[in-house]
Coordinates of N, CA and C and ligand atoms in Angstrom, one line a residue:
X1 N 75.7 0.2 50.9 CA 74.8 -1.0 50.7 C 74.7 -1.3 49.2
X2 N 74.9 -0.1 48.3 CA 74.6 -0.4 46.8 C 75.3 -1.6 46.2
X3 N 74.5 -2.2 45.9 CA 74.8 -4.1 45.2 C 75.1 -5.1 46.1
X4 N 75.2 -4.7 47.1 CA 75.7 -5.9 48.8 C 74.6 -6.7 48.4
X5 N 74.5 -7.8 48.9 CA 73.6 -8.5 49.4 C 72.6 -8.0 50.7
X6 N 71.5 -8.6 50.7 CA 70.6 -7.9 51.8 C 70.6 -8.9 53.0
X7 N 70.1 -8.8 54.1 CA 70.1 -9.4 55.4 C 68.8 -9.6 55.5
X8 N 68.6 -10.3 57.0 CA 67.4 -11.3 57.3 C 66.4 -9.8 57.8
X9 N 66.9 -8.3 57.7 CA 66.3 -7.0 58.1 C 65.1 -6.9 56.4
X10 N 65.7 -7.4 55.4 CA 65.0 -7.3 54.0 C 64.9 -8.8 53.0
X11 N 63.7 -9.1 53.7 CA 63.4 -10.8 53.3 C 62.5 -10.2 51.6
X12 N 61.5 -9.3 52.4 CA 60.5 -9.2 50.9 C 60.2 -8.0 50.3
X13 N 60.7 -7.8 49.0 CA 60.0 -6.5 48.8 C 58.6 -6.4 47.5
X14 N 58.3 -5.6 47.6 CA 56.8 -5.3 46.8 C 56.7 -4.6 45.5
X15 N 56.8 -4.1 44.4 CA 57.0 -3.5 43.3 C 55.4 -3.0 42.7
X16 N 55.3 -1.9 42.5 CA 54.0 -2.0 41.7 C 54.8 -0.8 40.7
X17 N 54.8 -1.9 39.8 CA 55.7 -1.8 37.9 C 54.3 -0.3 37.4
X18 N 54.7 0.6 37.5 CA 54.3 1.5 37.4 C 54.6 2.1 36.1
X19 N 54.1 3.0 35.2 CA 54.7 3.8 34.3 C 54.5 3.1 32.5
X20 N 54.3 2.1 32.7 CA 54.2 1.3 31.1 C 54.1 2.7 30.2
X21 N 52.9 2.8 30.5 CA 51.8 3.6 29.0 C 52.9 5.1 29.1
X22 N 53.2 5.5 30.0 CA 53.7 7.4 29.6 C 55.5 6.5 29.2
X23 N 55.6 5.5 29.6 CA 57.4 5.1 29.0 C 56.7 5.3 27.3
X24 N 55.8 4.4 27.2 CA 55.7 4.2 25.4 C 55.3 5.2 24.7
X25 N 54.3 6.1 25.7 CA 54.0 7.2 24.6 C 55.1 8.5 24.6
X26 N 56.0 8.7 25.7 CA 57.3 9.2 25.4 C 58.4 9.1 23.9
X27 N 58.1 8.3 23.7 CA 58.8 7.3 22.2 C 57.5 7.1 21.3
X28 N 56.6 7.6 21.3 CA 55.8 8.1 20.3 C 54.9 6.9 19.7
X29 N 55.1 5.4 20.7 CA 54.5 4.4 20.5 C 53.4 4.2 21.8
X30 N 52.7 3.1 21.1 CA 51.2 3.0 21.8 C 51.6 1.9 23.4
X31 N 50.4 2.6 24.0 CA 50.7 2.0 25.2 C 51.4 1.0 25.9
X32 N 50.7 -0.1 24.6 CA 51.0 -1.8 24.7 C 52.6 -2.0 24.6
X33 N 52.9 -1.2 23.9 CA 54.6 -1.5 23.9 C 55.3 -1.3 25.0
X34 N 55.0 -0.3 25.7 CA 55.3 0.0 27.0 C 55.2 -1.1 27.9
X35 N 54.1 -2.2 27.6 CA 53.7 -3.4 28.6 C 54.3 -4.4 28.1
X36 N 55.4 -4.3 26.8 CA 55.6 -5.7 26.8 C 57.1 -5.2 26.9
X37 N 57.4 -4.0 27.0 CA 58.7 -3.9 27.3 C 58.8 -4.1 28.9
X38 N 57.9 -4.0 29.7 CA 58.0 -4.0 31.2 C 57.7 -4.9 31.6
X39 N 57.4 -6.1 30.7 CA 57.2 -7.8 31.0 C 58.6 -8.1 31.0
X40 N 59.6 -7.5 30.2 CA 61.0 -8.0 30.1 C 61.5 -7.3 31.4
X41 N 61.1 -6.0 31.8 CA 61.7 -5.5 32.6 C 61.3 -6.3 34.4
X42 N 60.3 -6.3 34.0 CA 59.8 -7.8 35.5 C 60.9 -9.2 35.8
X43 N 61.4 -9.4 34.6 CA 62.2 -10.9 34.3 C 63.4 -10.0 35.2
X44 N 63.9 -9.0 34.6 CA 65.2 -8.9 35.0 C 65.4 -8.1 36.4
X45 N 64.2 -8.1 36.9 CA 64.2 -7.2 38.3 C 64.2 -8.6 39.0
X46 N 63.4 -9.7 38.4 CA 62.9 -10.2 39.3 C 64.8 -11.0 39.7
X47 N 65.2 -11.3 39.1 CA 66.5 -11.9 38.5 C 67.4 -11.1 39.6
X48 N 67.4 -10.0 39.0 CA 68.7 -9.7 40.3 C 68.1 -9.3 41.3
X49 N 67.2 -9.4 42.4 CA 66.3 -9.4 43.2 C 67.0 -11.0 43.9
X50 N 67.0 -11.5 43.0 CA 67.3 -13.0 43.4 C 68.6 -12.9 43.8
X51 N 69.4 -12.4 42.7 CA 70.8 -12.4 42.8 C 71.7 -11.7 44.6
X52 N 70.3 -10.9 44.7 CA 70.7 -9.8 46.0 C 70.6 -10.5 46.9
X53 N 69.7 -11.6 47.0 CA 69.5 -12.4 48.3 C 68.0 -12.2 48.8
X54 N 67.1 -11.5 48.2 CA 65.7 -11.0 48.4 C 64.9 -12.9 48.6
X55 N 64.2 -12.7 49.5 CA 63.8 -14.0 49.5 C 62.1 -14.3 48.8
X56 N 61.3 -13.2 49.1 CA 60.1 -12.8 48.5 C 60.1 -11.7 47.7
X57 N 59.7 -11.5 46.2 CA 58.9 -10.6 46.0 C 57.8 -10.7 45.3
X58 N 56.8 -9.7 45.4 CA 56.1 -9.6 45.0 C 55.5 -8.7 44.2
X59 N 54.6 -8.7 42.6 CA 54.5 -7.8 41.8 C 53.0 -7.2 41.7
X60 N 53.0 -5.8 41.4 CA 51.5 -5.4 41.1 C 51.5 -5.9 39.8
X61 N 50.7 -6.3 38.8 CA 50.9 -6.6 37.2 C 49.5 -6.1 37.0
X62 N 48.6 -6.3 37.6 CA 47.2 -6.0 37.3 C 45.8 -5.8 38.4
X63 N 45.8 -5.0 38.0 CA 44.1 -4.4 39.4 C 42.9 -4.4 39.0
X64 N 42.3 -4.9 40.0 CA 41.1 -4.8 39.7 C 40.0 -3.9 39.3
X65 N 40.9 -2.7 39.3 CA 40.1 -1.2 38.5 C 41.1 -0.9 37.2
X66 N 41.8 -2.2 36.9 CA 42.4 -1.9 35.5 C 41.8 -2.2 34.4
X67 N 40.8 -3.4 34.5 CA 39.6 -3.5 33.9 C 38.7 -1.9 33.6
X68 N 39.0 -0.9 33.9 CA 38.5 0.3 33.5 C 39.0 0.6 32.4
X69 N 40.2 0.1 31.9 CA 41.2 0.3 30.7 C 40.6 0.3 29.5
X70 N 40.6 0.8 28.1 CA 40.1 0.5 26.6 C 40.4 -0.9 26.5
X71 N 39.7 -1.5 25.8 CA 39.1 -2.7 26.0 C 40.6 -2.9 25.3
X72 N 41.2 -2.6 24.4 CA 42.6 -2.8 23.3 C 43.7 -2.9 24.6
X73 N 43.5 -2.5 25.4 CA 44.8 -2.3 26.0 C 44.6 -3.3 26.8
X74 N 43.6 -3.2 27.8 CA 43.3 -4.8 28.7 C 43.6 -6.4 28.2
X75 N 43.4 -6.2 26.5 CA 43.4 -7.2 25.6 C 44.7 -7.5 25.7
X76 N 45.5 -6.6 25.1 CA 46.7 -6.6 25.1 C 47.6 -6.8 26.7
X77 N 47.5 -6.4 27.1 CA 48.0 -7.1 28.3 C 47.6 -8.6 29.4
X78 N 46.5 -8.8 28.8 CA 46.2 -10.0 28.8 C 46.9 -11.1 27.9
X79 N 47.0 -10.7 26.7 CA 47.4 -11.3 25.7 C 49.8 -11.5 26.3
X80 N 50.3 -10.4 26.5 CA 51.5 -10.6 27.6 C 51.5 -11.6 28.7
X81 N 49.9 -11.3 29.4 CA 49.7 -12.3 30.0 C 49.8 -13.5 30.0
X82 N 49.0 -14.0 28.6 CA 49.4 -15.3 28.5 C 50.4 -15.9 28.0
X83 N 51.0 -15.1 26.9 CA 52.3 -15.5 26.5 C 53.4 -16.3 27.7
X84 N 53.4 -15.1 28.8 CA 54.0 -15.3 30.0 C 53.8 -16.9 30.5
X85 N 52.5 -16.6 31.0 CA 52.1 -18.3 31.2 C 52.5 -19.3 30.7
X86 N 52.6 -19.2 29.1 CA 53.6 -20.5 28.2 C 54.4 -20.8 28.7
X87 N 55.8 -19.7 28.8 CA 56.8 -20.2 28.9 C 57.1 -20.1 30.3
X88 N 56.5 -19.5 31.6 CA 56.6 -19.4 33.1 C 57.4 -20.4 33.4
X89 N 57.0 -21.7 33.1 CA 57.3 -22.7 34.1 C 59.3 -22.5 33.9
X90 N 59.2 -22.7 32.3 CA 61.0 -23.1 32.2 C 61.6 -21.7 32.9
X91 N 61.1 -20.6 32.9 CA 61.7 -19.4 33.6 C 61.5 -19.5 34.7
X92 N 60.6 -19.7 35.4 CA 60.7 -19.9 36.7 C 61.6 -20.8 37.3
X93 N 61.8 -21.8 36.3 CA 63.0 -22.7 37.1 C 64.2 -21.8 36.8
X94 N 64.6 -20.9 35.6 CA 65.8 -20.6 35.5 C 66.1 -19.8 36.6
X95 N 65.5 -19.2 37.2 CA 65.4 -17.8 38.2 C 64.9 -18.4 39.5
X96 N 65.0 -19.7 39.6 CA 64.5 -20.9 41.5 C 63.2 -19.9 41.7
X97 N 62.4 -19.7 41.0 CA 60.9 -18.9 41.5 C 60.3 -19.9 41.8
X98 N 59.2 -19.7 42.8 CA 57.6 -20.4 43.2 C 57.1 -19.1 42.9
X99 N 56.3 -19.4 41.5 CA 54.9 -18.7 41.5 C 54.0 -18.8 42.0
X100 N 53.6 -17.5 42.8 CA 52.0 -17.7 43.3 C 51.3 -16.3 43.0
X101 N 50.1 -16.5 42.3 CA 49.2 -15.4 41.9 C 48.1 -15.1 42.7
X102 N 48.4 -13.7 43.4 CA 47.7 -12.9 44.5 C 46.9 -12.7 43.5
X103 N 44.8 -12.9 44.0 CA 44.2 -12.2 43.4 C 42.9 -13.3 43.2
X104 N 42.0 -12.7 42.3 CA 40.2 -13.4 42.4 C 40.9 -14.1 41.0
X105 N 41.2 -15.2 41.0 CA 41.1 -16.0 39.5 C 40.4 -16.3 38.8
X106 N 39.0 -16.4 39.3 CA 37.6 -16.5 38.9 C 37.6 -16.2 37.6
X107 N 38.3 -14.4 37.4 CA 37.7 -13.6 36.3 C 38.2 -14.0 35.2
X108 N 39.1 -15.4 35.1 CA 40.1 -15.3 34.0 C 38.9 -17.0 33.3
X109 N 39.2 -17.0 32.1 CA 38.6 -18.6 31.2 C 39.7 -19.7 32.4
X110 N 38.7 -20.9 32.0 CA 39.2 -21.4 32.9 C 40.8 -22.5 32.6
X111 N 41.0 -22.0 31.3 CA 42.2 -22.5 30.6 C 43.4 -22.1 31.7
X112 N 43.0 -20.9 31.8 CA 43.9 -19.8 31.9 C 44.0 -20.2 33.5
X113 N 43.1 -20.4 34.4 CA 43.1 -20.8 35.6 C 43.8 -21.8 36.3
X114 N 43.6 -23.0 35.0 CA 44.3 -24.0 35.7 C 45.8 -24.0 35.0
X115 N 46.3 -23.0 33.7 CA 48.0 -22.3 34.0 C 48.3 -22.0 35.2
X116 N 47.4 -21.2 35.5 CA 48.3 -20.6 37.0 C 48.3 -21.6 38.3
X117 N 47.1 -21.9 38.3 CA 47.4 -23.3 39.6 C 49.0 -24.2 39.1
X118 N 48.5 -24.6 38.1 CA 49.6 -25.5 37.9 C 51.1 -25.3 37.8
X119 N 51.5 -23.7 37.6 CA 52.5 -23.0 37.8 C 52.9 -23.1 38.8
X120 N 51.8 -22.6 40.2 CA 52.1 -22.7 41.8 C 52.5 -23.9 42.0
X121 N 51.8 -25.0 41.6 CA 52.2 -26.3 41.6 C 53.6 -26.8 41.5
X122 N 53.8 -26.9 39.9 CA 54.9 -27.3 39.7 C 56.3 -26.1 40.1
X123 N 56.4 -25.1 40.6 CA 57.1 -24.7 41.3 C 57.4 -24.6 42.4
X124 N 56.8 -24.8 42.7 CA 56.7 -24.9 44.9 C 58.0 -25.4 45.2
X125 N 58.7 -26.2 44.4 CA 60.2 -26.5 45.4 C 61.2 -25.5 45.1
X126 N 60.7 -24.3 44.1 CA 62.2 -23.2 44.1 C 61.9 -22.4 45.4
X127 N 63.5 -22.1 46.0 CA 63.1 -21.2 47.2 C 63.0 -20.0 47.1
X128 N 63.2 -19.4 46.0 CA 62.9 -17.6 46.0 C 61.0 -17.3 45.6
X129 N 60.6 -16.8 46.5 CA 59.2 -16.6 45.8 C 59.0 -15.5 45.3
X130 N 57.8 -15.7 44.2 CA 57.3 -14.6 43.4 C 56.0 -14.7 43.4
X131 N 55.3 -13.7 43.9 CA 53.7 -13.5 44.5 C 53.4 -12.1 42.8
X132 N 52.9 -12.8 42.0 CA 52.2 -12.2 40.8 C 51.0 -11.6 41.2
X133 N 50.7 -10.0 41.5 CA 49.3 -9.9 42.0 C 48.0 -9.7 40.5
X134 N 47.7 -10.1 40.0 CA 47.0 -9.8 39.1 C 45.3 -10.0 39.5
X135 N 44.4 -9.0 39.0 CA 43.0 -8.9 39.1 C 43.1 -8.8 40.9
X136 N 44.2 -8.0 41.4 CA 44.3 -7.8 42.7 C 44.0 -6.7 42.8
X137 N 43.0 -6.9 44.5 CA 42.8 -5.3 45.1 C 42.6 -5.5 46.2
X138 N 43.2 -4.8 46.7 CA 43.9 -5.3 48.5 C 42.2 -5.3 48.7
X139 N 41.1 -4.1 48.8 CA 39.9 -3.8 49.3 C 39.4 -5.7 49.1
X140 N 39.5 -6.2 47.7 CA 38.8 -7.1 47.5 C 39.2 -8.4 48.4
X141 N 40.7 -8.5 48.3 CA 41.5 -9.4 49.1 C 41.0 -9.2 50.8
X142 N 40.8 -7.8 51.3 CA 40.1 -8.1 52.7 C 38.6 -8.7 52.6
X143 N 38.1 -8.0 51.5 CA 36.3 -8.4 51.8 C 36.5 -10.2 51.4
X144 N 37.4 -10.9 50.7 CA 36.9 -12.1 50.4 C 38.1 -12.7 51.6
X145 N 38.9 -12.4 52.4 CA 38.9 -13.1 53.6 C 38.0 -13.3 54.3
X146 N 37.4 -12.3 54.9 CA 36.1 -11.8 55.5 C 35.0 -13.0 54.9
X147 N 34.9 -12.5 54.2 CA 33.8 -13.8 53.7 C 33.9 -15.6 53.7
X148 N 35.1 -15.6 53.9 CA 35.9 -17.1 54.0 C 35.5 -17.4 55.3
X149 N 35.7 -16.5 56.4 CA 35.6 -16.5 57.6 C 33.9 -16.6 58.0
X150 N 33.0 -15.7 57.4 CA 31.9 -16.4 57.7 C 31.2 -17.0 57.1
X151 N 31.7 -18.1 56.4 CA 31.2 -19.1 55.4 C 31.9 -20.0 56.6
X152 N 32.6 -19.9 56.9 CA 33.3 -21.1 58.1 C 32.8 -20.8 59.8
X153 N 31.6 -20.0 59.5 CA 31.1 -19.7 60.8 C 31.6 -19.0 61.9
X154 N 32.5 -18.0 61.3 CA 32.9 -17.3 62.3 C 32.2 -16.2 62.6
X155 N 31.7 -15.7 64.0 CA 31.2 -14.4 64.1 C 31.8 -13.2 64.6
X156 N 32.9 -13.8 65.7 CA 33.8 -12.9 65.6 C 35.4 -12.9 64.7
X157 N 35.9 -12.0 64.4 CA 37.3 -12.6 64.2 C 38.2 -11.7 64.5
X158 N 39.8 -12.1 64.6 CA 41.0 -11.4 64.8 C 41.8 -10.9 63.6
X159 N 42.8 -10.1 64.1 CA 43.6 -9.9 63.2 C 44.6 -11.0 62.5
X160 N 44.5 -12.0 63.2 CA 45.1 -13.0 63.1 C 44.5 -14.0 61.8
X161 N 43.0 -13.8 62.1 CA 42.1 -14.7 61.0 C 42.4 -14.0 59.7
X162 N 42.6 -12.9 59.6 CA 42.1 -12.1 58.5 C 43.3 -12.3 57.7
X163 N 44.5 -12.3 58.8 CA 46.1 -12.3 58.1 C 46.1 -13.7 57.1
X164 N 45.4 -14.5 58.0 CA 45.5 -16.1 57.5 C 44.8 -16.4 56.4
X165 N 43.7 -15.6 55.7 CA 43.1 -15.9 54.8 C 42.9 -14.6 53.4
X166 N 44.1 -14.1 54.0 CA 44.3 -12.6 52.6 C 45.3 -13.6 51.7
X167 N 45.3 -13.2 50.6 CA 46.4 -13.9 49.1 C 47.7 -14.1 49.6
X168 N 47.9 -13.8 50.5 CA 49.6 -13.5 51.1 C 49.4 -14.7 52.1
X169 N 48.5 -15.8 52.3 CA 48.8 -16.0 53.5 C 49.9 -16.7 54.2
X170 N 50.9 -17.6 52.6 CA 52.1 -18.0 53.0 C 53.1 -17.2 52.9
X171 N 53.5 -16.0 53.2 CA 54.4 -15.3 53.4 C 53.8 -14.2 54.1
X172 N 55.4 -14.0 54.5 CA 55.7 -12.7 55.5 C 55.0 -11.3 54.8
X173 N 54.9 -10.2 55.2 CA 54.4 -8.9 55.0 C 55.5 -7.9 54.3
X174 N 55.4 -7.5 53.6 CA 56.3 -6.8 52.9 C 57.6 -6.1 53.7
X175 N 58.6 -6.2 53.4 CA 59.3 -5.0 54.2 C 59.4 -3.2 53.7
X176 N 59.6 -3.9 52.0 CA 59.8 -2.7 51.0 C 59.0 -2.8 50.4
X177 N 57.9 -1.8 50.0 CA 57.0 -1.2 48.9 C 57.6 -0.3 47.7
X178 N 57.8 -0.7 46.8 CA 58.6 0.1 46.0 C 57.7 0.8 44.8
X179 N 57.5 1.6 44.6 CA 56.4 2.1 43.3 C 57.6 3.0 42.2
X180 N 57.1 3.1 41.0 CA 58.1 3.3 40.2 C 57.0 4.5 39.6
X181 N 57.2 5.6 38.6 CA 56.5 5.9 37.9 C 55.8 6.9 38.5
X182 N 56.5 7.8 39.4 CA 56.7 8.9 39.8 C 55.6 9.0 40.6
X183 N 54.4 8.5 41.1 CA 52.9 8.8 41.6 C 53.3 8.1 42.9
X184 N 52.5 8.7 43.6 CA 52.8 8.6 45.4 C 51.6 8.0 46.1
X185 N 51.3 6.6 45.6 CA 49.8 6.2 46.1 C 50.6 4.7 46.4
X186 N 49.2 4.3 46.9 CA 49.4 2.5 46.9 C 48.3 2.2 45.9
X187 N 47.8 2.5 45.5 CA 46.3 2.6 44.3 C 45.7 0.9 44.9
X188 N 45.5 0.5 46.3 CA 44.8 -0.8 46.5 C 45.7 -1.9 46.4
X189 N 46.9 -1.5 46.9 CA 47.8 -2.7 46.5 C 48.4 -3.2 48.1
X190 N 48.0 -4.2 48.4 CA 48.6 -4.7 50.1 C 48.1 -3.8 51.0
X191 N 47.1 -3.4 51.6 CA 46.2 -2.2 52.3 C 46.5 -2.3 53.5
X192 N 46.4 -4.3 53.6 CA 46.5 -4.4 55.2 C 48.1 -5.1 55.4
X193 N 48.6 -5.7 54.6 CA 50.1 -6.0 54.3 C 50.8 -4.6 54.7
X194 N 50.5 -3.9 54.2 CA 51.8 -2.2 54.0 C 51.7 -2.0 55.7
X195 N 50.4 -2.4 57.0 CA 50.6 -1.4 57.4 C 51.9 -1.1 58.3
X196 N 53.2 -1.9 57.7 CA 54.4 -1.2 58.9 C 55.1 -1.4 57.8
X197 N 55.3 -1.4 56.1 CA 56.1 -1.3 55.6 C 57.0 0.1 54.9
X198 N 57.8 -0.2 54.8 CA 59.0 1.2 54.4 C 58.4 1.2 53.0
X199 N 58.2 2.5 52.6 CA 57.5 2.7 51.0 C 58.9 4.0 50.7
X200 N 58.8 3.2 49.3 CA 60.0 4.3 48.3 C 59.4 4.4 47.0
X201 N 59.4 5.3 46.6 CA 58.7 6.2 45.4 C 60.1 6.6 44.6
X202 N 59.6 6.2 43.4 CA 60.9 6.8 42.7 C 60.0 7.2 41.1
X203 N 60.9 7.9 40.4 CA 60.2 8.6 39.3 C 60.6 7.8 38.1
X204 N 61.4 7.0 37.9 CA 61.9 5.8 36.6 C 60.7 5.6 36.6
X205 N 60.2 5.6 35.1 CA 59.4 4.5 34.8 C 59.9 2.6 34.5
X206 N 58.8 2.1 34.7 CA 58.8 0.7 34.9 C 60.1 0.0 34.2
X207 N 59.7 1.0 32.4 CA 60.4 -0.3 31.6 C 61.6 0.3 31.7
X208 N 62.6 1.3 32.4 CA 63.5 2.1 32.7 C 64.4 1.0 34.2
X209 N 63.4 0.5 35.2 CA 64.2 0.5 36.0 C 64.8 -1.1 36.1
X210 N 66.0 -0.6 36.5 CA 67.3 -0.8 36.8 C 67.9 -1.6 38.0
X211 N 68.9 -2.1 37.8 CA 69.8 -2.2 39.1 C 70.4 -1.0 40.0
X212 N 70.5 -0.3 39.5 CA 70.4 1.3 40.1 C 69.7 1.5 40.9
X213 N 68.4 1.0 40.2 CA 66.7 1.9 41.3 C 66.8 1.0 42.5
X214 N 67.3 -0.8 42.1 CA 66.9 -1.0 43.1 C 67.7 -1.0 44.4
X215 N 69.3 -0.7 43.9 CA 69.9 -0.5 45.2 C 69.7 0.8 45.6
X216 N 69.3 1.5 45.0 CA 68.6 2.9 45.6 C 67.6 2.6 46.9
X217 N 66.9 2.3 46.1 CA 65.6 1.7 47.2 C 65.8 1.1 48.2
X218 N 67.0 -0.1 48.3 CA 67.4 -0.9 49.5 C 68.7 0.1 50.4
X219 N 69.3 0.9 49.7 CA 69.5 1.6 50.3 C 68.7 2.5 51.5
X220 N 67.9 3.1 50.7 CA 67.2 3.8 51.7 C 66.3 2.7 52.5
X221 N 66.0 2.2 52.1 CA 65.6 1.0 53.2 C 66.6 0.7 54.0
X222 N 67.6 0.6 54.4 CA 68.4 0.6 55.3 C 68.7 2.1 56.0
X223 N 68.5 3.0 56.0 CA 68.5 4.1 56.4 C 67.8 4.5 57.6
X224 N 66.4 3.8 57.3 CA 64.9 3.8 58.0 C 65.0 3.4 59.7
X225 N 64.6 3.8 59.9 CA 64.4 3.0 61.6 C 63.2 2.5 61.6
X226 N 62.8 1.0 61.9 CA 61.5 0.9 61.9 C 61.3 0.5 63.8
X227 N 59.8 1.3 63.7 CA 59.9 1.6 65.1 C 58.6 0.2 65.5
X228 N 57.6 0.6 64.5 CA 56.7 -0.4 64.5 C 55.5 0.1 65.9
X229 N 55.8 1.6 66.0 CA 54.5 2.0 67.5 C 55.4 2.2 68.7
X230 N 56.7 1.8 68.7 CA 57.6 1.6 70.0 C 58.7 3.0 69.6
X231 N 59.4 2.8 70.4 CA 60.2 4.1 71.0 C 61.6 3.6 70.1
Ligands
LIG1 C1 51.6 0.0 34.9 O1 51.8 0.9 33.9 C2 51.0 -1.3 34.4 C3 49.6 -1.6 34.6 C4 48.8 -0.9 35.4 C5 49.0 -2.7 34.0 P1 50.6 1.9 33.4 O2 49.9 1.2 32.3 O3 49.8 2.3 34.6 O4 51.4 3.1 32.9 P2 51.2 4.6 33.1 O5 51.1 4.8 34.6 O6 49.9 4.9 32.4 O7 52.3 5.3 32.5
LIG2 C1 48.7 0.5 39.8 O1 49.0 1.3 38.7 C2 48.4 -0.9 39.3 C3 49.5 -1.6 38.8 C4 50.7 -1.2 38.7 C5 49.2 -2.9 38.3 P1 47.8 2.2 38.1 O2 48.4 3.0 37.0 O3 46.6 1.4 37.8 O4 47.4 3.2 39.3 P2 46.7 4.6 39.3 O5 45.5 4.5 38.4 O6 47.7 5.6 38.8 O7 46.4 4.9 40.7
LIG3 MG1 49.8 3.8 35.9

């Protein structure tokens, strides 16, 4: 399978870009480098992702308990963040992305807010999407569907409602969960999205990985049987 193109069995996969701060302090530099090296390394995953035939992906970039972080480093990756934003639009056309940012936008100035709407906006006609989760936490993503729903008067609801009003609601559910950076968690990332997805753990850190990792990953994703509760 390594570098084939993927089939209609691997529409979307999931990345939580793991590893920044122990890549930089390995090399005896501070965290932040590690994040602006794995802002480059996002471009070029997202890039041949594209090139594979991937129709969705989507990134962890920031959580909602990363705000726990030294205020220097939060700064600093916000500060990537916006840079990003500048120039998004002309990259996103280079790479056919529709940006859409999973997550409470609230927390950001409101400069910064109407960047990213206007991103979603003016990209909506490329057909590869890219779901940015930032200030994302799956926990929060359920409680503020939930809440949409009884602000709209619902008293009971389905699984159906809930699907329809989490950050994902225009796309399909992950197939591949991929985490980088050797730790074996979802740390709050797609809670109710993951629950039939194939998860692959690998030990590269973020600004490390490769076209390597990722036909690793789709490989073993093709390996998988997915049963889905059935026989
Ligand atoms: C992931 O890398 C990026 C963010 C969470 C923003 P980390 O910053 O978590 O790097 P490690 O895990 O400490 O090496
Ligand atoms: C998960 O990584 C969040 C992102 C990659 C944005 P963390 O580094 O925050 O996760 P934990 O703290 O190791 O669980
Ligand atoms: Mg980490």
């Amino acid at each position: 399978m390594a570098g084939t193109k993927v089939d209609e069995r691997l529409t979307h996969i999931a990345f939580i870009m793991d590893g920044n701060g122990r890549w930089a302090k390995k090399r005896g530099m501070p965290r932040e480098y590690g994040h602006s090296v794995g802002a480059k390394t996002f471009e070029r995953v997202i890039r041949y992702c594209g090139d594979i035939g991937i129709r969705a992906v989507t990134v962890y970039a920031f959580s909602t308990e990363n705000w726990k972080r030294p205020e220097t480093e939060v700064r600093a990756i916000m500060k990537i963040f916006g840079e990003y934003l500048n120039v998004a639009r002309k990259k996103a056309d280079e790479n056919s992305v529709h940006v859409v940012f999973l997550g409470d936008k609230r927390i950001f100035p409101a400069d910064v807010q109407e960047k990213m709407t206007a991103l979603e906006n003016e990209t909506a006609h490329n057909p590869l999407l890219l779901n940015i989760a930032v200030n994302y936490g799956g926990r929060d993503e359920i409680v503020h569907a939930v809440n949409t729903l009884i602000a709209e008067g619902k008293t009971e609801i389905t699984e159906d409602d809930i699907t329809a009003n989490l950050y994902t609601a225009h796309c399909p559910p992950p197939d591949l969960i991929v985490r980088t950076g050797a730790e074996r968690r979802l740390s709050n990332f797609l809670l109710w999205q993951s629950a039939y997805a194939e998860l692959y753990f690998c030990d590269t850190l973020w600004p490390d990985m490769g076209e390597d990792d990722i036909n690793a990953a789709v490989e073993d994703f093709y390996s998988r049987k997915r049963r889905y509760g059935g026989i």
